[in-house]
Short mmCIF file of C-alpha atoms in Angstrom, two decimals:
data_model
loop_
_atom_site.label_atom_id
_atom_site.label_comp_id
_atom_site.label_asym_id
_atom_site.label_seq_id
_atom_site.Cartn_x
_atom_site.Cartn_y
_atom_site.Cartn_z
CA MET W 1 62.30 122.68 -32.44
CA THR W 2 65.60 121.03 -32.50
CA ALA W 3 66.77 117.72 -33.69
CA VAL W 4 70.00 115.51 -32.29
CA VAL W 5 70.60 113.32 -34.87
CA THR W 6 73.60 110.64 -33.67
CA ASP W 7 76.19 108.87 -35.83
CA ALA W 8 76.78 111.36 -38.60
CA HIS W 9 79.21 109.32 -40.27
CA TYR W 10 76.14 107.14 -41.63
CA ARG W 11 75.26 108.31 -44.96
CA MET W 12 71.63 107.55 -43.32
CA SER W 13 71.97 110.50 -41.39
CA VAL W 14 72.74 112.75 -44.30
CA ALA W 15 68.85 112.14 -45.48
CA LEU W 16 67.62 112.91 -41.96
CA ILE W 17 69.53 116.23 -41.43
CA ARG W 18 68.72 117.72 -44.70
CA ASP W 19 64.88 116.77 -44.42
CA LEU W 20 64.77 118.12 -41.05
CA GLY W 21 66.75 121.39 -41.56
CA GLU W 22 65.19 122.07 -45.01
CA ALA W 23 61.89 121.64 -42.93
CA GLY W 24 63.02 124.90 -40.46
CA VAL W 25 64.11 122.02 -37.85
CA ARG W 26 67.45 123.32 -35.76
CA VAL W 27 69.47 120.02 -36.58
CA ILE W 28 72.76 119.31 -34.03
CA ALA W 29 74.94 116.31 -35.90
CA CYS W 30 76.96 114.72 -33.35
CA GLU W 31 79.82 111.56 -34.04
CA LYS W 32 82.32 110.17 -31.74
CA GLU W 33 85.71 111.42 -31.95
CA THR W 34 87.12 109.16 -33.20
CA PHE W 35 85.83 109.62 -36.61
CA SER W 36 87.60 112.07 -38.64
CA ASP W 37 85.33 113.66 -41.38
CA PRO W 38 81.43 112.52 -41.06
CA VAL W 39 79.50 112.98 -43.75
CA GLY W 40 76.69 114.68 -41.94
CA PHE W 41 79.10 117.47 -40.58
CA ALA W 42 79.68 118.55 -44.08
CA SER W 43 75.81 119.17 -44.84
CA ARG W 44 74.68 122.84 -44.89
CA HIS W 45 71.60 121.75 -42.99
CA ALA W 46 73.35 121.00 -40.14
CA ALA W 47 73.25 124.18 -37.59
CA ARG W 48 75.90 122.55 -34.96
CA CYS W 49 78.10 119.85 -35.11
CA VAL W 50 79.50 118.40 -32.00
CA ARG W 51 82.05 115.34 -31.33
CA LEU W 52 81.55 113.34 -28.22
CA PRO W 53 84.14 111.25 -26.71
CA GLU W 54 84.25 107.57 -27.15
CA ARG W 55 84.79 107.06 -23.28
CA GLY W 56 82.13 108.22 -21.73
CA TYR W 57 79.76 108.28 -24.76
CA PRO W 58 76.70 107.90 -23.28
CA ASP W 59 77.10 110.43 -20.48
CA ALA W 60 78.22 113.12 -22.90
CA LEU W 61 75.51 112.67 -25.30
CA TYR W 62 72.99 113.11 -22.11
CA ALA W 63 74.76 116.36 -21.41
CA LEU W 64 74.62 117.24 -24.83
CA CYS W 65 70.51 116.85 -24.62
CA ARG W 66 70.45 118.38 -21.35
CA GLU W 67 72.24 121.81 -22.27
CA GLU W 68 69.86 122.26 -25.37
CA LEU W 69 66.89 121.52 -22.71
CA GLU W 70 68.45 124.42 -20.60
CA GLN W 71 69.04 126.77 -23.11
CA SER W 72 66.21 126.78 -25.45
CA GLY W 73 63.63 125.61 -22.38
CA GLU W 74 62.38 122.48 -24.58
CA LYS W 75 63.48 118.79 -25.06
CA PRO W 76 65.04 118.05 -28.40
CA ALA W 77 64.41 115.01 -30.09
CA LEU W 78 67.10 112.54 -30.11
CA LEU W 79 67.25 110.49 -33.44
CA PRO W 80 69.71 107.51 -33.25
CA VAL W 81 71.17 106.51 -36.24
CA GLY W 82 73.91 103.46 -35.51
CA ALA W 83 72.80 100.53 -33.63
CA GLN W 84 75.05 100.99 -30.86
CA THR W 85 73.86 104.29 -30.04
CA LEU W 86 70.20 102.94 -30.19
CA ALA W 87 70.84 100.13 -27.85
CA ILE W 88 72.45 102.80 -25.12
CA LEU W 89 69.50 104.61 -25.15
CA ALA W 90 67.22 101.91 -25.20
CA ARG W 91 68.99 100.86 -21.95
CA GLU W 92 68.51 104.15 -20.72
CA GLN W 93 65.31 105.34 -21.77
CA ALA W 94 63.62 106.68 -18.57
CA ARG W 95 66.84 108.50 -17.95
CA PHE W 96 67.62 109.96 -21.45
CA SER W 97 63.65 110.79 -21.54
CA ALA W 98 64.00 113.48 -18.94
CA VAL W 99 66.04 115.75 -21.39
CA CYS W 100 64.92 114.68 -24.73
CA GLY W 101 62.06 113.06 -26.82
CA LEU W 102 62.49 109.29 -28.02
CA CYS W 103 60.50 106.89 -30.52
CA ILE W 104 62.58 103.83 -29.94
CA PRO W 105 62.11 100.24 -28.78
CA SER W 106 62.07 98.81 -25.71
CA PRO W 107 65.34 96.46 -24.57
CA GLU W 108 62.98 93.82 -25.00
CA GLN W 109 61.47 94.56 -28.25
CA LEU W 110 64.96 95.52 -29.58
CA SER W 111 66.45 92.34 -28.47
CA LEU W 112 63.88 90.09 -30.09
CA PHE W 113 63.66 91.59 -33.60
CA ASN W 114 67.43 91.52 -33.69
CA ASP W 115 67.26 87.51 -32.95
CA LYS W 116 66.56 86.21 -36.19
CA ALA W 117 65.76 82.75 -34.91
CA ALA W 118 63.13 84.31 -32.36
CA VAL W 119 61.83 86.58 -35.07
CA ALA W 120 61.56 83.37 -37.25
CA ALA W 121 59.52 81.37 -34.40
CA LEU W 122 57.08 83.95 -33.73
CA ALA W 123 56.39 84.69 -37.23
CA ALA W 124 55.50 81.02 -37.65
CA LYS W 125 53.33 81.36 -34.53
CA LEU W 126 51.43 84.30 -36.33
CA GLY W 127 51.20 82.62 -39.75
CA ILE W 128 53.42 84.71 -41.36
CA ALA W 129 55.65 83.14 -44.46
CA VAL W 130 59.45 82.40 -43.51
CA PRO W 131 62.06 80.24 -44.89
CA GLN W 132 62.51 76.73 -43.95
CA SER W 133 64.83 76.40 -40.91
CA TYR W 134 67.02 73.72 -40.08
CA GLU W 135 68.26 73.11 -36.24
CA MET W 136 70.38 70.58 -34.83
CA ALA W 137 68.60 68.24 -32.58
CA GLU W 138 70.12 67.47 -29.41
CA GLY W 139 72.33 64.87 -29.22
CA GLU W 140 72.27 64.87 -33.01
CA ARG W 141 75.99 64.54 -34.98
CA ARG W 142 76.80 67.74 -37.04
CA GLU W 143 77.35 65.17 -39.94
CA ASP W 144 74.11 63.81 -39.73
CA PHE W 145 72.55 67.49 -39.48
CA PHE W 146 74.64 68.82 -42.62
CA ALA W 147 73.26 65.79 -44.22
CA ARG W 148 69.52 66.35 -43.91
CA VAL W 149 69.71 70.13 -44.87
CA ALA W 150 68.48 70.97 -48.29
CA LEU W 151 71.02 72.80 -50.65
CA PRO W 152 71.78 75.30 -51.40
CA CYS W 153 71.18 77.06 -47.76
CA VAL W 154 71.63 80.53 -46.08
CA VAL W 155 73.90 80.26 -42.93
CA LYS W 156 74.14 83.03 -40.32
CA PRO W 157 74.51 84.35 -36.95
CA THR W 158 71.45 85.09 -34.89
CA CYS W 159 72.63 88.61 -34.54
CA GLY W 160 75.05 89.61 -36.71
CA GLU W 161 75.04 93.16 -36.04
CA LYS W 162 76.07 92.15 -32.15
CA PHE W 163 79.54 91.24 -33.78
CA GLY W 164 80.13 94.41 -35.70
CA LEU W 165 79.99 92.61 -39.14
CA HIS W 166 79.25 94.52 -42.31
CA ALA W 167 76.15 93.53 -43.90
CA GLU W 168 77.81 91.29 -46.74
CA ALA W 169 79.76 89.46 -43.82
CA ARG W 170 76.45 88.43 -42.29
CA TYR W 171 75.80 85.45 -44.10
CA ARG W 172 76.77 83.12 -46.28
CA ILE W 173 75.28 80.73 -49.22
CA ALA W 174 76.28 77.27 -49.16
CA ARG W 175 75.79 75.45 -52.05
CA THR W 176 77.73 72.24 -51.09
CA GLY W 177 78.33 70.38 -48.49
CA SER W 178 81.69 71.38 -47.69
CA GLU W 179 80.71 75.23 -48.32
CA LEU W 180 77.67 74.32 -45.43
CA GLN W 181 80.11 72.89 -43.20
CA SER W 182 82.85 75.76 -43.65
CA ALA W 183 80.10 78.28 -42.93
CA TYR W 184 78.58 76.72 -39.89
CA ALA W 185 82.25 76.35 -38.26
CA HIS W 186 82.97 80.13 -39.21
CA PHE W 187 80.24 81.75 -37.36
CA SER W 188 80.12 78.98 -34.52
CA ALA W 189 83.74 80.32 -33.75
CA LEU W 190 82.86 83.90 -34.31
CA THR W 191 79.58 83.80 -32.10
CA GLN W 192 80.17 81.37 -29.81
CA GLU W 193 76.77 79.89 -30.59
CA ALA W 194 74.81 77.49 -33.20
CA PRO W 195 74.14 79.77 -36.21
CA VAL W 196 70.73 79.92 -37.79
CA VAL W 197 70.57 78.02 -41.17
CA GLN W 198 67.74 78.32 -43.70
CA GLU W 199 66.73 77.51 -47.27
CA PHE W 200 67.98 79.70 -50.02
CA LEU W 201 65.17 81.81 -51.61
CA PRO W 202 66.15 82.60 -55.49
CA GLY W 203 63.50 85.62 -55.73
CA GLY W 204 64.26 89.30 -55.79
CA GLY W 205 64.69 91.02 -52.43
CA LEU W 206 62.29 93.29 -50.71
CA GLY W 207 61.84 95.83 -48.03
CA CYS W 208 58.72 97.01 -46.00
CA SER W 209 60.43 100.11 -43.70
CA VAL W 210 57.75 101.37 -40.79
CA LEU W 211 57.72 103.25 -38.12
CA CYS W 212 55.34 102.50 -35.15
CA ARG W 213 54.00 103.65 -31.89
CA ASN W 214 52.42 101.28 -29.77
CA GLY W 215 52.02 98.39 -32.31
CA ALA W 216 50.40 100.76 -34.68
CA ILE W 217 52.04 101.95 -38.24
CA ILE W 218 52.28 105.70 -38.68
CA CYS W 219 54.50 105.52 -41.76
CA ALA W 220 55.38 102.66 -44.28
CA ILE W 221 58.11 102.47 -47.29
CA ALA W 222 58.81 99.29 -49.31
CA HIS W 223 61.00 98.85 -51.92
CA ARG W 224 62.38 96.41 -54.36
CA ARG W 225 66.37 95.76 -54.45
CA VAL W 226 67.74 96.11 -58.24
CA ARG W 227 71.21 95.66 -58.00
CA GLU W 228 73.51 94.87 -55.15
CA TYR W 229 76.97 95.22 -53.84
CA PRO W 230 78.82 92.83 -53.65
CA VAL W 231 76.80 91.09 -56.04
CA THR W 232 76.88 87.92 -54.30
CA GLY W 233 74.33 89.46 -51.70
CA GLY W 234 75.62 92.34 -50.33
CA PRO W 235 73.27 95.53 -49.31
CA SER W 236 71.40 97.26 -51.96
CA SER W 237 73.69 99.70 -54.50
CA CYS W 238 70.28 100.34 -56.38
CA CYS W 239 66.72 100.23 -55.07
CA GLU W 240 63.00 101.38 -56.23
CA VAL W 241 60.19 102.39 -54.15
CA MET W 242 57.45 99.68 -54.79
CA ASP W 243 53.50 99.37 -53.20
CA PRO W 244 53.87 98.25 -49.66
CA ALA W 245 50.48 96.51 -49.77
CA PRO W 246 51.59 93.34 -50.84
CA LEU W 247 54.19 93.35 -47.53
CA LEU W 248 52.08 94.96 -44.75
CA PRO W 249 50.37 91.59 -44.17
CA LEU W 250 53.61 89.83 -43.05
CA VAL W 251 54.75 93.28 -41.15
CA THR W 252 51.76 94.15 -39.42
CA PRO W 253 51.02 90.71 -37.15
CA LEU W 254 54.59 91.23 -35.42
CA VAL W 255 54.39 95.11 -35.13
CA ARG W 256 50.98 94.85 -33.17
CA GLU W 257 51.86 91.55 -31.29
CA THR W 258 55.06 92.99 -29.89
CA SER W 259 53.60 96.47 -29.45
CA TYR W 260 56.34 97.78 -31.29
CA THR W 261 57.94 101.33 -31.19
CA GLY W 262 60.12 103.10 -33.27
CA LEU W 263 61.74 102.50 -37.03
CA ALA W 264 62.31 99.01 -38.59
CA MET W 265 63.14 97.56 -41.64
CA PHE W 266 61.65 93.84 -42.20
CA GLU W 267 63.70 92.32 -45.08
CA LEU W 268 61.91 89.76 -47.19
CA LYS W 269 62.76 87.83 -50.23
CA GLU W 270 60.55 86.00 -52.80
CA ASP W 271 60.70 82.42 -53.16
CA ALA W 272 60.64 80.33 -56.65
CA ALA W 273 56.58 80.85 -56.91
CA GLY W 274 57.42 84.73 -56.54
CA ALA W 275 55.43 84.89 -52.96
CA PRO W 276 57.57 86.99 -50.41
CA ARG W 277 59.00 85.35 -47.00
CA LEU W 278 60.16 87.33 -44.40
CA LEU W 279 63.82 86.57 -43.51
CA GLU W 280 64.86 89.12 -40.44
CA ILE W 281 64.36 92.46 -39.22
CA ASN W 282 66.56 95.61 -38.86
CA PRO W 283 64.92 97.32 -35.85
CA ARG W 284 67.03 100.40 -36.59
CA VAL W 285 67.62 103.37 -39.30
CA TRP W 286 68.26 101.25 -42.20
CA GLY W 287 70.62 101.27 -45.02
CA THR W 288 68.39 102.57 -47.97
CA TYR W 289 66.88 104.81 -45.80
CA PRO W 290 67.81 107.74 -47.92
CA LEU W 291 65.05 106.50 -50.20
CA THR W 292 62.50 107.94 -47.51
CA ARG W 293 64.22 111.49 -48.92
CA ALA W 294 64.48 110.68 -52.87
CA SER W 295 60.81 109.51 -52.70
CA GLY W 296 59.41 112.90 -51.32
CA SER W 297 57.69 111.53 -47.95
CA ASN W 298 58.18 113.25 -44.74
CA PHE W 299 59.29 110.06 -43.14
CA ALA W 300 61.62 112.10 -40.97
CA LEU W 301 59.16 115.05 -39.77
CA CYS W 302 57.14 112.10 -38.41
CA TRP W 303 59.73 110.48 -36.47
CA LEU W 304 60.62 114.00 -35.17
CA ALA W 305 57.06 114.29 -34.13
CA LEU W 306 56.61 111.04 -32.41
CA SER W 307 59.78 111.64 -30.28
CA LEU W 308 58.53 115.01 -29.11
CA GLY W 309 54.90 113.70 -28.70
CA ILE W 310 53.25 115.99 -30.75
CA ALA W 311 51.00 115.29 -33.26
CA ALA W 312 52.46 113.90 -36.36
CA PRO W 313 51.75 115.51 -39.80
CA GLU W 314 49.88 113.51 -42.32
CA TYR W 315 52.07 111.05 -44.12
CA ARG W 316 53.07 111.86 -47.25
CA ALA W 317 53.16 108.63 -49.27
CA PRO W 318 56.41 107.87 -50.96
CA GLY W 319 56.48 108.52 -54.64
CA ARG W 320 57.67 105.88 -57.14
CA VAL W 321 61.55 106.60 -57.59
CA ARG W 322 64.48 104.94 -58.12
CA MET W 323 67.51 105.17 -56.15
CA ALA W 324 71.51 104.74 -56.63
CA PHE W 325 74.39 104.69 -54.17
CA TYR W 326 77.44 105.74 -56.22
CA PRO W 327 80.25 104.28 -56.59
CA SER W 328 78.99 101.27 -55.24
CA ASP W 329 76.75 100.75 -57.96
CA PHE W 330 79.73 101.17 -60.35
CA ALA W 331 81.22 98.37 -58.48
CA ALA W 332 77.63 96.34 -58.67
CA MET W 333 77.66 97.18 -62.44
CA LEU W 334 81.06 95.81 -63.04
CA GLY W 335 80.34 92.41 -60.75
CA TYR W 336 77.55 91.53 -63.11
CA LEU W 337 79.61 92.33 -65.64
CA ARG W 338 82.11 89.75 -64.92
CA ARG W 339 79.52 87.41 -63.80
CA GLY W 340 78.44 87.30 -67.55
CA ALA W 341 75.40 89.41 -66.52
CA ALA W 342 75.41 91.95 -69.24
CA LYS W 343 71.89 93.02 -69.20
CA GLN W 344 72.06 94.17 -65.49
CA PHE W 345 75.51 96.16 -66.50
CA PHE W 346 73.63 98.11 -69.24
CA ALA W 347 70.50 98.54 -67.12
CA GLY W 348 72.81 99.93 -64.62
CA LEU W 349 74.76 102.37 -67.41
CA HIS W 350 71.17 103.74 -67.97
CA ASP W 351 70.01 104.31 -64.46
CA TRP W 352 73.59 106.40 -64.27
CA LEU W 353 72.69 108.37 -67.28
CA SER W 354 69.01 108.98 -66.52
CA PRO W 355 68.54 112.32 -64.26
CA ALA W 356 65.14 110.55 -62.97
CA VAL W 357 67.24 108.41 -61.02
CA LYS W 358 68.41 109.74 -57.50
CA ASN W 359 71.68 109.55 -55.92
CA GLY W 360 71.17 108.31 -52.47
CA LEU W 361 73.70 111.11 -50.94
CA ALA W 362 74.95 113.37 -53.42
CA GLU W 363 72.70 116.44 -53.97
CA ARG W 364 73.58 119.88 -55.96
CA SER W 365 72.00 121.86 -53.47
CA ASP W 366 74.35 120.12 -51.03
CA PRO W 367 77.21 118.91 -52.17
CA GLY W 368 79.49 118.73 -49.22
CA PRO W 369 78.23 115.52 -47.76
CA GLY W 370 79.26 113.74 -51.27
CA ARG W 371 82.53 115.54 -51.29
CA ALA W 372 82.95 114.41 -47.73
CA TYR W 373 82.02 111.04 -48.73
CA TYR W 374 84.56 110.50 -52.01
CA ARG W 375 87.59 112.14 -49.64
CA GLN W 376 87.01 109.18 -47.30
CA LEU W 377 86.81 106.40 -50.37
CA PHE W 378 90.17 108.12 -51.79
CA ALA W 379 92.03 108.12 -48.55
CA ASN W 380 90.84 104.38 -47.50
CA ARG W 381 92.21 103.28 -50.81
CA ARG W 382 95.40 104.87 -50.16
CA ASN W 383 95.35 103.68 -46.66
CA PRO W 384 94.49 100.02 -46.84
#
């Protein structure tokens, strides 16, 4: 079997490449020519590395899959890692299905799950707990709208990924009226549409990630955010596996209602009472995807099987494990220390020294991706 893993510059791609390569799958890692040193290309488990042109990227990706089909007589599984590649494949799914296997959402499913307001409305209809949202009434003045929003609150665009925003730039926490007005104006100007305004939830961050086919959940893994960078609400720098059972009641109805197919990460947060509420959905390979590998699950093989239309192996449930991304977790530790949270700093130091905590990228048996990542990091620091 052959798998084509796209967007090899993402560290999430490395977990896919390693898991599939170790299972005997021939892995082709591909990336656009504009990325100079993709970390996925450095893995010893990538049997072939292919650079694709920026212009005509969809056609080049199609040609690569067709070439593999013609040479081997079997369709490769095409596993899209990046959001832009996934959007292209969703639109052209019928065309690509002639030369490769796919397990991805439809354009309608992708559009719905990427729309925070639409997700909140559907969740409320299905009785799923979500943060309170505030919408400006027709004809209402902004000043009157701002006056009735309870602070603190969260302001974010309907789909920050569409505008190429990094995770930490996809929202702002407003604790004062002036911060609310500034955040609202910022995202309105950026997206040319009204942003989403929701109540701020003070509890811990959670994620429930699933692989689905036609509305049925085939695999699930859940995690709790331990540390984040930036510490004011950035993506996870350290997370740990948790039991998905408490979160699945908030996830399953949405998957079933939409007959969803593909990967998705449901982002949740605990309210003041510790009850989880659904924030949004990321319908693609998510940032903490390497936890599927660190926990010993066979998530990647299940996705491969569903893409090829063959029987999926029995899902090997993830083990309880903690995983950190370095050096972002070092930066998070320092950030907590500067904010007076010494306990978080020393907890991070303990994790760094503990052999039980998995590294989200660097592995002794496959050191290339870690080295490539650090080369990029130092090059970026020298050339800001």
